[in-house]
Amino acid sequence: MAFAPRGPEASFFQVLDHHRASLLAALRKGGGEPTGGGTHLASSSEVLASIENVIQDIITSLARNEAPAFTIDNRSSWENIKFEDSVGLHMVSHCTTRKIKSDSPKSVKNFALILKILSMIYKLVQSNTYATKRDIYYTDSQLFGNQTVVDNIINDISCMLKVPRRSLHILSTSKGLIAGNLRYIEEDGTKVNCACATAVAVPSNIQGIRNLITDAKFLLIVEKDATFQRLLDDNFCTKMSPCIMVTGKGVPDLNTRLLVKKLWDTFHIPIFTLVDADPHGIEIMCIYKYGSMAMSFEAHNLTVPAIRWLGLLPSDIKRLNIPKGTLIPLTKQDQMKLDSILKRPYITCQPFWRKEMEIMADSKMKAEIQALTFLSSDYLSRVYLPNKLKFGGWI
């Protein structure tokens, strides 16, 4: 045993254990984890060769008196995105592309910036050193203008070279947190124990963590940091031990998504999401489960379709008699977001999700997780989550 459990009686986890057995059976039936498509972890020599090929193409174009251009898969069109229940959203093999030309006033700066960052990546890989996206931005903040420009270019390069960002030796500072029944060793040899009173920051190099140990019965993904901290204050991880909690503090960063994926691949324990009963919360849950259009080229490394929606369900609002005064009317933007999600390809295989979203659309109201505090200050950790987990209240 990795940890001494201090949580509920073994009988509490019967439904959870049955759920895990069904997940494992589905994996065996499907032949294990899906493979193929997307990016793969590339060796340093492969990354260097890919960059050299891109530069060689530029030299060849110049030798022919042609204006060089980068050809990048178009990740902003649903036409290029395919949905598979076992993978989520991923790019089709023969998708439309866009050209970033060196002779176009609209794209010449972008062309130059891609070339500059390619040069920096080459040096990083060659010297076996790492840099954060922030480091790259600050090498010439005036030239780049803002961090988003750097982030988008790095994603474009990753997509163009068909290698994940960590193979480019570029890391990002993690904003996510993890707590509960988990131990691991970081790449530099640091031993991390997440069972402490305070949460641990999600590592910036998920690929490098090893010797993961847990007895956890489930992993709970919490949308918001405030809710995560409240559950920590209520000793949720102890009361529901053994378990793991993770938060991406809103829309998850790449490292938090990579960590959730690594925990699933390593332990195959049930994973649940706790999000607000609003379109934004549902969107965040969909990113963890099925991925996003922007990162669809790396879906195989990021998505966990086995994730289930634990709460807050729109149907819970009526079932629990949450006071109407705590509900918030849907804004026009909320309604547009909800309509957009309902049209996505993965909703066709999630009839229970659709029903919940239709309840929200019909009521024209949304609710934050904090609305449960009107029932009692610790209702979330004392009643709501334990009952959901014990009796299988997820979809």
Phi, psi and omega in degrees: 000136180280327183218155174272113182293138179236014186268212184292171175297156182304327182297336180301325188267013184301312181294320177298315180297323178294320178298317180296319179300321179291325177295317180294322178296319178296322178296314180296319180296323180275004179078028179088198183291142178296147178235174176085165179070170174065196181269160175232156177294115185260147176287163180301319182294325178293319180294315179299318180296321179296317179294318179299322178296320178297316180293322178298321177297322178295315180297319179298317178298316180296322179296333179268008184061032176254150179282123180295154178209148173265137177252119185232138178302139181277106184266005184258007182242130178296340179297333182267359184253131178247144177249129171232133183301329183276348184236322187102212181273122176218161185284143176288157186292324180245080184260165177289153183237167173232148181254135174253101190269148179274349181250014179252128179303330182288328188240359185298322179293317179298320177301313181295320181293321177298317179298319180296314182290326174301318178298317179295318179298318180302316180293321179298312183293318182297322182266001182056042176243164183238154174221154174271164176301325179294319177303315182296318179301317184281356173292334177197072185298328179294319181293314183287329178087304176206166185296326182300323178301314179297314181303314182294320180294319179296320176296320178298317180294317178301317180291317182295318181276349182060041174227146179293158186302323182294337175287343177274001181066028176247125180248163173234147178292127183284141173253348183283163179230154179222143180212156174117209191277074182206136171229149175199170177245130179282169185303327181275005178096356179294127177273128184242130176241115184274000184274019180277172182293327179257154182286160179252140178292140176299132182300152180275345177234084183297325180302329186274348182283146184214176179053047178288132180228131175202155170247009189305139176275336181200163174241127179251119175268122182253126184301308192251144180298321181299317178293318179302313181294323179295319178295324175296314180299326180277006181057039182301318182297330178281314182296326181257015183301141002267130178207170177232141174239141177225143169227140174262007182053057181100220177299121187289143173281173184300318183296320179295319178294320178296322180295313179301316179297319180294319179296320177294312182297327184279317189245339182050048175265154178303138179238130182236153176246141174240105184230163174298150176277067178213164183302325181294317178296319179296319178302315180297317177300319180296326179296314178298317187279309188245351179091185182232160179299318184298326183250024184295337180289347180240023186305319184298338180263355191235330190271150176227085183298346180284353180298141178240153180270111181270318180179178350281121180277141175307326179291337178295330184301314179285318183299323183266001182055045176294128184306137182299333180294342180269351180277157183237132179296143175293134175278173177298320179295321177300314182296321177295318179297316180298315178300319180297315181295318181298337181270354184287150187298330184285345180290336180296333179260012178233069183299327180290325175296314181302316181299317179296318180291327177291325175299316179295315181297319181292321182282339183058027181230153176229164181218140174272158179304326181299343179300335180293339180292342178288341175279318169187155189299328181247024184301322183301308185276333185271324187239303190301301184293314178303318179294318179300315182289321182289320187255007176073045183274042180242163178227000000 
